[in-house]
Amino acid sequence: MNTNNFYWPEAVWSLHVEVQNNSNTQQKIEYIRILKNSFKDIKTEKGFLIKPNDHFRFVISKMDPDELGVCINFEEGLDIRVFKLLDRAHFPTDAVMFYKGNGTNEDISNKLVK
């Protein structure tokens, strides 16, 4: 599993995540909330299985004032793009992470920012 953390800056409360499975096998992506004082009960908040050669989109929103960010875990074979959402209409803005997971491991531009 690949892991990337995103720490919420003051102006960002949501992320738009786009996932493309370019492999011939089912692949998994999941996220875990990072809380200020709660690392003992870390568990997957939400996970998705992406079918071969399929794509999926979802939104992660900050849910608690003590939430510092989210940890996104995903398998090789998935292309992941993460965008900050800055307004209530949830239009993606700046990309904060791009991972090309088709086996080349190239082009990780702007790993999730702190």
Backbone as JSON, one array per atom type, in Angstrom:
{
  "sequence": "MNTNNFYWPEAVWSLHVEVQNNSNTQQKIEYIRILKNSFKDIKTEKGFLIKPNDHFRFVISKMDPDELGVCINFEEGLDIRVFKLLDRAHFPTDAVMFYKGNGTNEDISNKLVK",
  "N": [[0.84, -1.2, 0.0], [0.49, 2.22, -0.78], [1.03, 5.31, 0.88], [-0.2, 8.5, 1.71], [-0.28, 11.6, 3.38], [-2.54, 14.23, 4.15], [-2.66, 17.37, 5.51], [-4.94, 19.5, 6.99], [-5.11, 22.75, 5.83], [-5.92, 26.08, 6.97], [-7.94, 27.23, 5.28], [-9.06, 25.13, 3.86], [-11.43, 22.59, 3.84], [-12.31, 20.33, 2.64], [-11.66, 17.6, 0.35], [-11.4, 16.55, -3.02], [-11.3, 13.49, -4.5], [-10.0, 11.63, -7.12], [-9.97, 8.53, -8.69], [-8.41, 6.14, -10.71], [-8.41, 2.93, -11.96], [-6.11, 1.24, -13.62], [-5.34, -1.31, -13.9], [-5.65, -4.92, -14.3], [-6.84, -6.08, -12.18], [-8.83, -5.97, -9.2], [-8.55, -3.13, -7.11], [-7.67, -1.41, -4.05], [-8.59, 1.54, -2.22], [-8.34, 3.67, 0.59], [-9.2, 5.76, 3.43], [-8.07, 7.4, 6.41], [-8.83, 9.24, 9.26], [-6.87, 11.8, 10.76], [-6.44, 12.6, 13.98], [-6.04, 15.02, 16.66], [-5.52, 14.0, 19.31], [-5.84, 11.24, 19.23], [-4.52, 8.55, 18.48], [-4.52, 5.95, 19.2], [-6.76, 4.42, 18.52], [-6.82, 4.02, 15.72], [-8.43, 3.51, 12.71], [-9.75, 2.37, 9.58], [-11.54, 4.83, 7.98], [-13.11, 4.93, 5.7], [-13.36, 2.79, 2.94], [-12.76, 1.76, -0.44], [-13.32, -0.5, -3.09], [-12.0, -0.73, -6.22], [-12.99, -1.63, -9.37], [-11.41, -3.55, -12.03], [-9.96, -1.56, -14.62], [-11.66, 0.63, -14.17], [-13.14, 3.7, -12.9], [-13.47, 6.12, -10.19], [-14.89, 8.55, -8.0], [-14.71, 10.59, -5.07], [-15.52, 12.53, -2.11], [-13.79, 13.89, 0.62], [-14.43, 15.26, 3.7], [-13.59, 17.56, 6.3], [-14.42, 16.68, 9.56], [-14.35, 17.21, 12.26], [-13.32, 19.52, 14.78], [-10.93, 18.84, 15.99], [-9.62, 17.38, 14.13], [-6.77, 16.81, 12.3], [-6.02, 16.1, 9.74], [-6.05, 13.84, 6.89], [-5.17, 10.46, 6.14], [-4.35, 8.87, 3.25], [-4.53, 5.76, 1.84], [-3.47, 3.54, -0.69], [-3.46, 1.08, -3.33], [-0.88, -0.17, -5.59], [-1.2, 0.37, -9.1], [-3.32, 2.02, -9.16], [-4.26, 5.2, -10.34], [-4.14, 8.29, -8.83], [-5.69, 11.35, -8.11], [-5.8, 14.26, -6.24], [-7.67, 16.98, -5.14], [-7.96, 20.22, -3.69], [-10.88, 21.54, -2.16], [-12.45, 24.55, -2.15], [-14.81, 25.95, -1.76], [-18.37, 26.1, -1.02], [-19.68, 24.96, -3.16], [-18.19, 22.89, -3.98], [-16.26, 22.71, -6.09], [-13.44, 21.42, -7.66], [-10.16, 22.7, -7.08], [-6.91, 23.65, -6.82], [-4.61, 21.05, -7.53], [-3.37, 18.84, -5.14], [-2.06, 16.5, -4.95], [-0.73, 14.0, -7.02], [-0.61, 10.79, -8.24], [0.83, 8.42, -10.21], [0.03, 5.29, -10.86], [0.65, 3.06, -12.5], [2.59, 1.16, -12.46], [4.96, 2.39, -13.19], [5.68, 4.25, -11.35], [6.26, 6.9, -11.68], [6.12, 10.48, -11.82], [5.11, 11.71, -9.35], [3.86, 14.4, -8.46], [3.87, 17.13, -6.43], [3.42, 15.96, -3.7], [1.12, 15.14, -1.11], [0.4, 18.0, 0.79], [1.62, 19.69, 3.75]],
  "CA": [[0.0, 0.0, 0.0], [1.11, 3.54, -0.77], [0.39, 6.16, 1.88], [0.06, 9.94, 1.67], [-1.04, 12.37, 4.37], [-2.92, 15.61, 3.84], [-2.99, 18.11, 6.73], [-5.88, 20.56, 6.64], [-4.78, 24.16, 6.05], [-7.06, 26.81, 7.53], [-9.0, 27.54, 4.31], [-9.54, 23.94, 3.16], [-12.18, 21.67, 4.69], [-12.72, 19.17, 1.84], [-10.82, 17.15, -0.75], [-12.03, 15.79, -4.09], [-10.35, 12.44, -4.86], [-10.31, 10.9, -8.35], [-9.22, 7.28, -8.72], [-8.52, 5.36, -11.95], [-7.74, 1.63, -11.87], [-5.65, 0.85, -14.95], [-4.87, -2.69, -13.86], [-6.63, -5.96, -14.61], [-7.32, -6.64, -10.92], [-9.5, -5.04, -8.28], [-7.59, -2.41, -6.27], [-8.31, -0.77, -2.9], [-8.18, 2.84, -1.69], [-9.01, 3.93, 1.86], [-8.66, 6.9, 4.16], [-8.14, 7.39, 7.87], [-8.75, 10.6, 9.81], [-5.78, 12.04, 11.7], [-6.97, 13.44, 15.05], [-5.02, 15.58, 17.55], [-5.18, 13.21, 20.5], [-6.41, 9.9, 19.16], [-3.82, 7.64, 17.57], [-4.61, 4.57, 19.68], [-7.87, 3.72, 17.89], [-6.81, 4.32, 14.29], [-9.1, 2.52, 11.87], [-10.15, 2.89, 8.29], [-12.79, 5.59, 7.99], [-13.88, 4.51, 4.54], [-12.56, 2.13, 1.92], [-13.45, 1.47, -1.69], [-12.69, -1.44, -4.01], [-12.17, -0.23, -7.58], [-12.95, -2.73, -10.33], [-10.4, -3.4, -13.1], [-10.2, -0.59, -15.69], [-12.79, 1.48, -13.79], [-12.77, 4.91, -12.18], [-14.35, 6.45, -9.07], [-14.63, 9.85, -7.37], [-15.35, 10.8, -3.78], [-15.14, 13.73, -1.37], [-13.48, 13.75, 2.04], [-14.62, 16.53, 4.38], [-13.18, 17.65, 7.7], [-15.63, 16.43, 10.34], [-14.17, 17.48, 13.68], [-12.32, 20.58, 14.98], [-9.66, 18.22, 16.4], [-9.07, 16.62, 13.02], [-5.6, 17.47, 11.7], [-5.94, 15.77, 8.32], [-6.42, 12.47, 6.53], [-4.15, 9.59, 5.58], [-4.93, 8.14, 2.13], [-3.78, 4.54, 1.51], [-3.96, 2.99, -1.96], [-2.62, 0.04, -3.91], [-0.27, 0.07, -6.9], [-2.17, 0.14, -10.17], [-4.3, 3.11, -9.13], [-3.86, 6.6, -10.55], [-4.87, 9.09, -7.84], [-5.57, 12.81, -8.17], [-6.47, 14.87, -5.09], [-7.85, 18.42, -5.31], [-8.56, 20.98, -2.6], [-12.17, 22.16, -2.43], [-12.39, 25.79, -1.38], [-16.09, 26.62, -1.56], [-19.51, 25.22, -0.74], [-20.14, 24.3, -4.38], [-17.3, 21.74, -4.14], [-15.54, 22.66, -7.35], [-12.02, 21.2, -7.41], [-9.25, 23.81, -7.41], [-5.53, 23.22, -6.98], [-4.26, 19.67, -7.23], [-2.38, 18.75, -4.07], [-1.33, 15.25, -5.08], [-0.99, 13.18, -8.2], [0.19, 9.57, -8.19], [0.65, 7.58, -11.39], [0.27, 3.98, -10.28], [0.59, 1.99, -13.51], [3.82, 0.37, -12.41], [6.15, 3.19, -13.48], [5.96, 5.06, -10.16], [6.76, 8.2, -12.11], [5.22, 11.61, -11.75], [4.46, 12.09, -8.1], [4.1, 15.84, -8.42], [3.18, 17.75, -5.29], [2.93, 15.02, -2.7], [0.17, 15.83, -0.23], [1.09, 19.07, 1.48], [1.36, 19.89, 5.19]],
  "C": [[0.88, 1.25, 0.0], [0.34, 4.39, 0.22], [0.79, 7.61, 1.65], [-0.84, 10.62, 2.68], [-1.35, 13.75, 3.83], [-3.32, 16.26, 5.16], [-3.79, 19.34, 6.36], [-5.27, 21.94, 6.88], [-6.05, 24.89, 6.48], [-8.21, 26.97, 6.54], [-9.62, 26.32, 3.64], [-10.19, 22.98, 4.15], [-12.6, 20.41, 3.93], [-11.69, 18.87, 0.74], [-11.68, 16.38, -1.74], [-10.98, 14.78, -4.57], [-10.86, 11.71, -6.11], [-9.39, 9.69, -8.42], [-9.48, 6.57, -10.05], [-7.74, 4.07, -11.75], [-7.39, 1.19, -13.29], [-5.17, -0.6, -15.01], [-5.99, -3.65, -14.23], [-7.15, -6.64, -13.35], [-7.98, -5.56, -10.08], [-8.45, -4.43, -7.36], [-8.35, -1.65, -5.17], [-7.71, 0.61, -2.62], [-8.97, 3.06, -0.42], [-8.45, 5.2, 2.47], [-8.95, 6.78, 5.64], [-8.01, 8.84, 8.33], [-7.61, 10.69, 10.81], [-6.29, 13.04, 12.73], [-5.85, 13.88, 15.98], [-4.57, 14.6, 18.61], [-5.59, 11.76, 20.41], [-5.71, 9.03, 18.13], [-3.94, 6.19, 18.02], [-5.71, 3.77, 19.0], [-7.96, 4.02, 16.4], [-7.47, 3.17, 13.53], [-9.48, 3.17, 10.56], [-11.49, 3.58, 8.41], [-13.7, 5.09, 6.87], [-12.93, 3.88, 3.55], [-13.4, 1.8, 0.71], [-12.64, 0.45, -2.48], [-13.02, -0.98, -5.43], [-11.99, -1.39, -8.55], [-11.87, -2.48, -11.39], [-10.87, -2.42, -14.18], [-11.42, 0.28, -15.44], [-12.27, 2.73, -13.09], [-13.84, 5.24, -11.14], [-13.92, 7.81, -8.53], [-15.32, 9.9, -6.02], [-14.79, 12.05, -3.12], [-14.87, 13.34, 0.08], [-13.63, 15.13, 2.66], [-14.13, 16.46, 5.82], [-14.44, 17.56, 8.55], [-15.53, 16.86, 11.79], [-13.13, 18.59, 13.84], [-10.95, 20.03, 15.39], [-9.01, 17.4, 15.29], [-7.93, 17.42, 12.37], [-5.51, 17.25, 10.2], [-6.43, 14.36, 8.06], [-5.2, 11.77, 5.94], [-4.84, 8.77, 4.49], [-3.99, 6.98, 1.77], [-4.35, 3.96, 0.23], [-2.95, 2.02, -2.54], [-2.0, 0.5, -5.23], [-1.31, -0.24, -7.97], [-3.25, 1.2, -10.21], [-3.63, 4.42, -9.46], [-4.75, 7.43, -9.63], [-4.62, 10.56, -8.11], [-6.4, 13.37, -7.02], [-6.49, 16.37, -5.29], [-8.42, 19.02, -4.04], [-9.9, 21.53, -3.07], [-12.27, 23.39, -1.54], [-13.74, 26.45, -1.13], [-17.21, 25.61, -1.36], [-20.02, 24.49, -1.98], [-19.28, 23.07, -4.7], [-16.72, 21.61, -5.54], [-14.07, 22.44, -7.06], [-11.18, 22.4, -7.86], [-7.86, 23.25, -7.62], [-5.36, 21.73, -6.68], [-3.2, 19.68, -6.14], [-1.6, 17.46, -4.14], [-1.74, 14.55, -6.36], [-0.07, 11.98, -8.1], [-0.15, 8.73, -9.4], [1.02, 6.16, -10.98], [0.24, 2.85, -11.28], [1.88, 1.19, -13.57], [5.07, 1.18, -12.67], [6.59, 3.99, -12.26], [6.59, 6.4, -10.52], [5.73, 9.26, -11.75], [4.41, 11.69, -10.47], [4.78, 13.57, -7.97], [3.25, 16.42, -7.31], [2.58, 16.7, -4.37], [2.03, 15.79, -1.73], [0.92, 16.8, 0.69], [0.72, 19.11, 2.96], [1.07, 21.34, 5.43]]
}
